[in-house]
Each structure stands twice: as C-alpha cells, then as structure tokens.
Amino acid sequence: NASGVATATLTSSTTVGTATVSAKVGAAEGSADVAFVAGAAASVSVVANPTSIVANGSSTSALTATVKDASGNPVPGATVSWTTSAGSITAASTTDASGVATATLTSSTTAGTATVTAKAGTAQGTASVTFTATTPPPDDDCPIGHINPVCN
C-alpha cells in the first residue's frame, strides 16, 4: 500500500508444528515463525492395565488417558480429572507432550466392576476394571485334618 505495508493471510494447518513465513522486496527480506498448537480437548481415550484386579483394597491398575483435539493432535498440558464408581483413584493429572495422563486405581474390598472416567474440558472417556474375589486355595493345599471352611 502507500505506506509500504504488505499483508498476507496464513491459513492454519490441522497439524501441530511451526511455519516460517518469509517476505522479500528487492534486497530487503524478513521472516517470522508461526506456531500451530493443539486445540481444545475433543476426545479422551482411556486404557486400564490390567483390566482385572483382586478386590483386596490394595491391588492396583494403571490407567492412561490420551487427549486429542478435533484434528487428532495430542493435547499437552491438559488437566485430566479422574473419577471411579468403585475403589479409589488419583483425583487429577496433567497430560505430557504426547497428550497422555496417568492415574492409579486401587481396588475396593468388594467384587464388582469399576467404571473409571477421565475428563479433560468437555471431552471424556471411560474404561472398566473388574475387581475379582480372592480365590480359596485348592483342596490339596490344606493340611490333612485342618478344620477351615475355605479348605473344606
């Protein structure tokens, strides 16, 4: 324009990364870096490992939540809130550079299924972990003549 200002429009990518924008007029040139960052959390996928633990009040299952934006990019630095329908779990954790947050579920003493929910922003996902009753020892593990309902 008359003031010597040129404008251009840069359309964002759907991929996280950096774009370098360069301009040159005659011998003068310059450049600027523009960072494309992940958007807000749009999906949360939750995985439990293992998916079955003993209902003894101390067994644990490791849970991971992967948080992604609407374009499928991992969302780093997102706070993930954890809840469970049974047992106890880490209240909150933060996603790493890969968009992964972790929590630990501790079993209750009652057999059943825990539904674990991980929530980041308005997005959430769930996983199930089964709490199994402890199994009695096989009959051959009981001493001869031992009077115990578990061994009989």
GROMACS .gro file of C-alpha atoms in nm:
model
  152
    1ASN     CA    1   0.000   0.000   0.000
    2ALA     CA    2   0.101   0.367   0.004
    3SER     CA    3   0.260   0.325   0.348
    4GLY     CA    4   0.479   0.038   0.227
    5VAL     CA    5   0.285  -0.227   0.419
    6ALA     CA    6   0.204  -0.556   0.254
    7THR     CA    7  -0.038  -0.806   0.407
    8ALA     CA    8  -0.088  -1.176   0.354
    9THR     CA    9  -0.319  -1.437   0.506
   10LEU     CA   10  -0.181  -1.757   0.655
   11THR     CA   11  -0.433  -2.035   0.699
   12SER     CA   12  -0.368  -2.264   0.994
   13SER     CA   13  -0.273  -2.624   0.948
   14THR     CA   14  -0.456  -2.914   1.114
   15THR     CA   15  -0.116  -3.046   1.221
   16VAL     CA   16   0.079  -2.913   1.518
   17GLY     CA   17   0.407  -2.753   1.412
   18THR     CA   18   0.579  -2.432   1.310
   19ALA     CA   19   0.552  -2.245   0.981
   20THR     CA   20   0.808  -1.991   0.868
   21VAL     CA   21   0.661  -1.701   0.675
   22SER     CA   22   0.909  -1.508   0.459
   23ALA     CA   23   0.877  -1.187   0.262
   24LYS     CA   24   1.121  -1.025   0.020
   25VAL     CA   25   1.112  -0.695  -0.162
   26GLY     CA   26   1.422  -0.617  -0.366
   27ALA     CA   27   1.722  -0.674  -0.142
   28ALA     CA   28   1.518  -0.646   0.181
   29GLU     CA   29   1.380  -0.962   0.334
   30GLY     CA   30   1.247  -1.089   0.664
   31SER     CA   31   1.075  -1.386   0.816
   32ALA     CA   32   0.866  -1.485   1.117
   33ASP     CA   33   0.782  -1.819   1.272
   34VAL     CA   34   0.418  -1.901   1.342
   35ALA     CA   35   0.335  -2.187   1.580
   36PHE     CA   36   0.035  -2.408   1.515
   37VAL     CA   37  -0.070  -2.558   1.850
   38ALA     CA   38  -0.324  -2.820   1.951
   39GLY     CA   39  -0.679  -2.704   2.001
   40ALA     CA   40  -0.906  -2.779   2.296
   41ALA     CA   41  -0.960  -3.136   2.406
   42ALA     CA   42  -1.217  -3.304   2.179
   43SER     CA   43  -1.165  -3.671   2.269
   44VAL     CA   44  -1.030  -3.877   2.556
   45SER     CA   45  -0.948  -4.247   2.522
   46VAL     CA   46  -0.886  -4.442   2.841
   47VAL     CA   47  -0.698  -4.771   2.881
   48ALA     CA   48  -0.662  -4.976   3.201
   49ASN     CA   49  -0.377  -5.221   3.259
   50PRO     CA   50  -0.461  -5.472   3.392
   51THR     CA   51  -0.837  -5.476   3.342
   52SER     CA   52  -0.894  -5.721   3.629
   53ILE     CA   53  -0.751  -5.695   3.981
   54VAL     CA   54  -0.818  -5.862   4.317
   55ALA     CA   55  -1.078  -5.695   4.540
   56ASN     CA   56  -0.850  -5.669   4.842
   57GLY     CA   57  -0.828  -5.292   4.891
   58SER     CA   58  -0.465  -5.277   4.778
   59SER     CA   59  -0.441  -5.416   4.423
   60THR     CA   60  -0.387  -5.151   4.156
   61SER     CA   61  -0.447  -5.090   3.787
   62ALA     CA   62  -0.259  -4.827   3.585
   63LEU     CA   63  -0.482  -4.604   3.374
   64THR     CA   64  -0.380  -4.385   3.083
   65ALA     CA   65  -0.591  -4.121   2.915
   66THR     CA   66  -0.490  -3.995   2.571
   67VAL     CA   67  -0.632  -3.649   2.499
   68LYS     CA   68  -0.665  -3.524   2.140
   69ASP     CA   69  -0.807  -3.217   1.970
   70ALA     CA   70  -1.065  -3.219   1.689
   71SER     CA   71  -0.788  -3.275   1.431
   72GLY     CA   72  -0.643  -3.574   1.617
   73ASN     CA   73  -0.343  -3.386   1.758
   74PRO     CA   74  -0.231  -3.472   2.113
   75VAL     CA   75  -0.314  -3.201   2.366
   76PRO     CA   76  -0.018  -3.140   2.603
   77GLY     CA   77  -0.064  -2.966   2.938
   78ALA     CA   78  -0.435  -3.053   2.973
   79THR     CA   79  -0.571  -3.127   3.319
   80VAL     CA   80  -0.747  -3.463   3.336
   81SER     CA   81  -0.995  -3.522   3.618
   82TRP     CA   82  -1.042  -3.885   3.720
   83THR     CA   83  -1.345  -4.046   3.888
   84THR     CA   84  -1.440  -4.406   3.962
   85SER     CA   85  -1.760  -4.586   4.055
   86ALA     CA   86  -1.570  -4.821   4.290
   87GLY     CA   87  -1.233  -4.825   4.465
   88SER     CA   88  -1.023  -4.509   4.473
   89ILE     CA   89  -0.827  -4.320   4.208
   90THR     CA   90  -0.588  -4.029   4.159
   91ALA     CA   91  -0.802  -3.713   4.151
   92ALA     CA   92  -0.625  -3.532   3.866
   93SER     CA   93  -0.317  -3.543   3.644
   94THR     CA   94  -0.173  -3.343   3.355
   95THR     CA   95  -0.105  -3.464   3.001
   96ASP     CA   96   0.254  -3.488   2.883
   97ALA     CA   97   0.390  -3.377   2.543
   98SER     CA   98   0.219  -3.679   2.384
   99GLY     CA   99  -0.121  -3.588   2.532
  100VAL     CA  100  -0.109  -3.876   2.783
  101ALA     CA  101  -0.210  -3.850   3.150
  102THR     CA  102  -0.185  -4.133   3.404
  103ALA     CA  103  -0.367  -4.236   3.719
  104THR     CA  104  -0.370  -4.532   3.957
  105LEU     CA  105  -0.689  -4.714   4.055
  106THR     CA  106  -0.685  -4.903   4.387
  107SER     CA  107  -0.941  -5.180   4.431
  108SER     CA  108  -1.214  -5.186   4.691
  109THR     CA  109  -1.271  -5.496   4.905
  110THR     CA  110  -1.594  -5.578   4.723
  111ALA     CA  111  -1.601  -5.777   4.399
  112GLY     CA  112  -1.759  -5.598   4.104
  113THR     CA  113  -1.676  -5.362   3.819
  114ALA     CA  114  -1.536  -5.011   3.848
  115THR     CA  115  -1.615  -4.766   3.570
  116VAL     CA  116  -1.331  -4.513   3.551
  117THR     CA  117  -1.397  -4.179   3.382
  118ALA     CA  118  -1.128  -3.938   3.263
  119LYS     CA  119  -1.244  -3.586   3.173
  120ALA     CA  120  -1.049  -3.307   3.000
  121GLY     CA  121  -1.252  -2.993   2.935
  122THR     CA  122  -1.585  -3.114   2.796
  123ALA     CA  123  -1.439  -3.436   2.650
  124GLN     CA  124  -1.441  -3.761   2.845
  125GLY     CA  125  -1.373  -4.132   2.810
  126THR     CA  126  -1.420  -4.441   3.023
  127ALA     CA  127  -1.264  -4.778   3.095
  128SER     CA  128  -1.380  -5.069   3.311
  129VAL     CA  129  -1.177  -5.262   3.567
  130THR     CA  130  -1.312  -5.578   3.730
  131PHE     CA  131  -1.249  -5.640   4.099
  132THR     CA  132  -1.241  -6.017   4.150
  133ALA     CA  133  -1.295  -6.205   4.475
  134THR     CA  134  -0.991  -6.380   4.613
  135THR     CA  135  -0.996  -6.748   4.528
  136PRO     CA  136  -0.968  -7.007   4.803
  137PRO     CA  137  -0.669  -7.238   4.787
  138PRO     CA  138  -0.719  -7.574   4.616
  139ASP     CA  139  -0.811  -7.860   4.849
  140ASP     CA  140  -0.464  -8.017   4.818
  141ASP     CA  141  -0.311  -7.702   4.972
  142CYS     CA  142  -0.497  -7.759   5.301
  143PRO     CA  143  -0.334  -7.967   5.575
  144ILE     CA  144  -0.491  -8.306   5.647
  145GLY     CA  145  -0.747  -8.278   5.922
  146HIS     CA  146  -0.749  -7.896   5.906
  147ILE     CA  147  -1.088  -7.759   6.002
  148ASN     CA  148  -1.140  -7.447   5.795
  149PRO     CA  149  -1.438  -7.373   5.565
  150VAL     CA  150  -1.201  -7.238   5.299
  151CYS     CA  151  -1.014  -7.569   5.290
  152ASN     CA  152  -1.322  -7.795   5.302
   0.00000   0.00000   0.00000
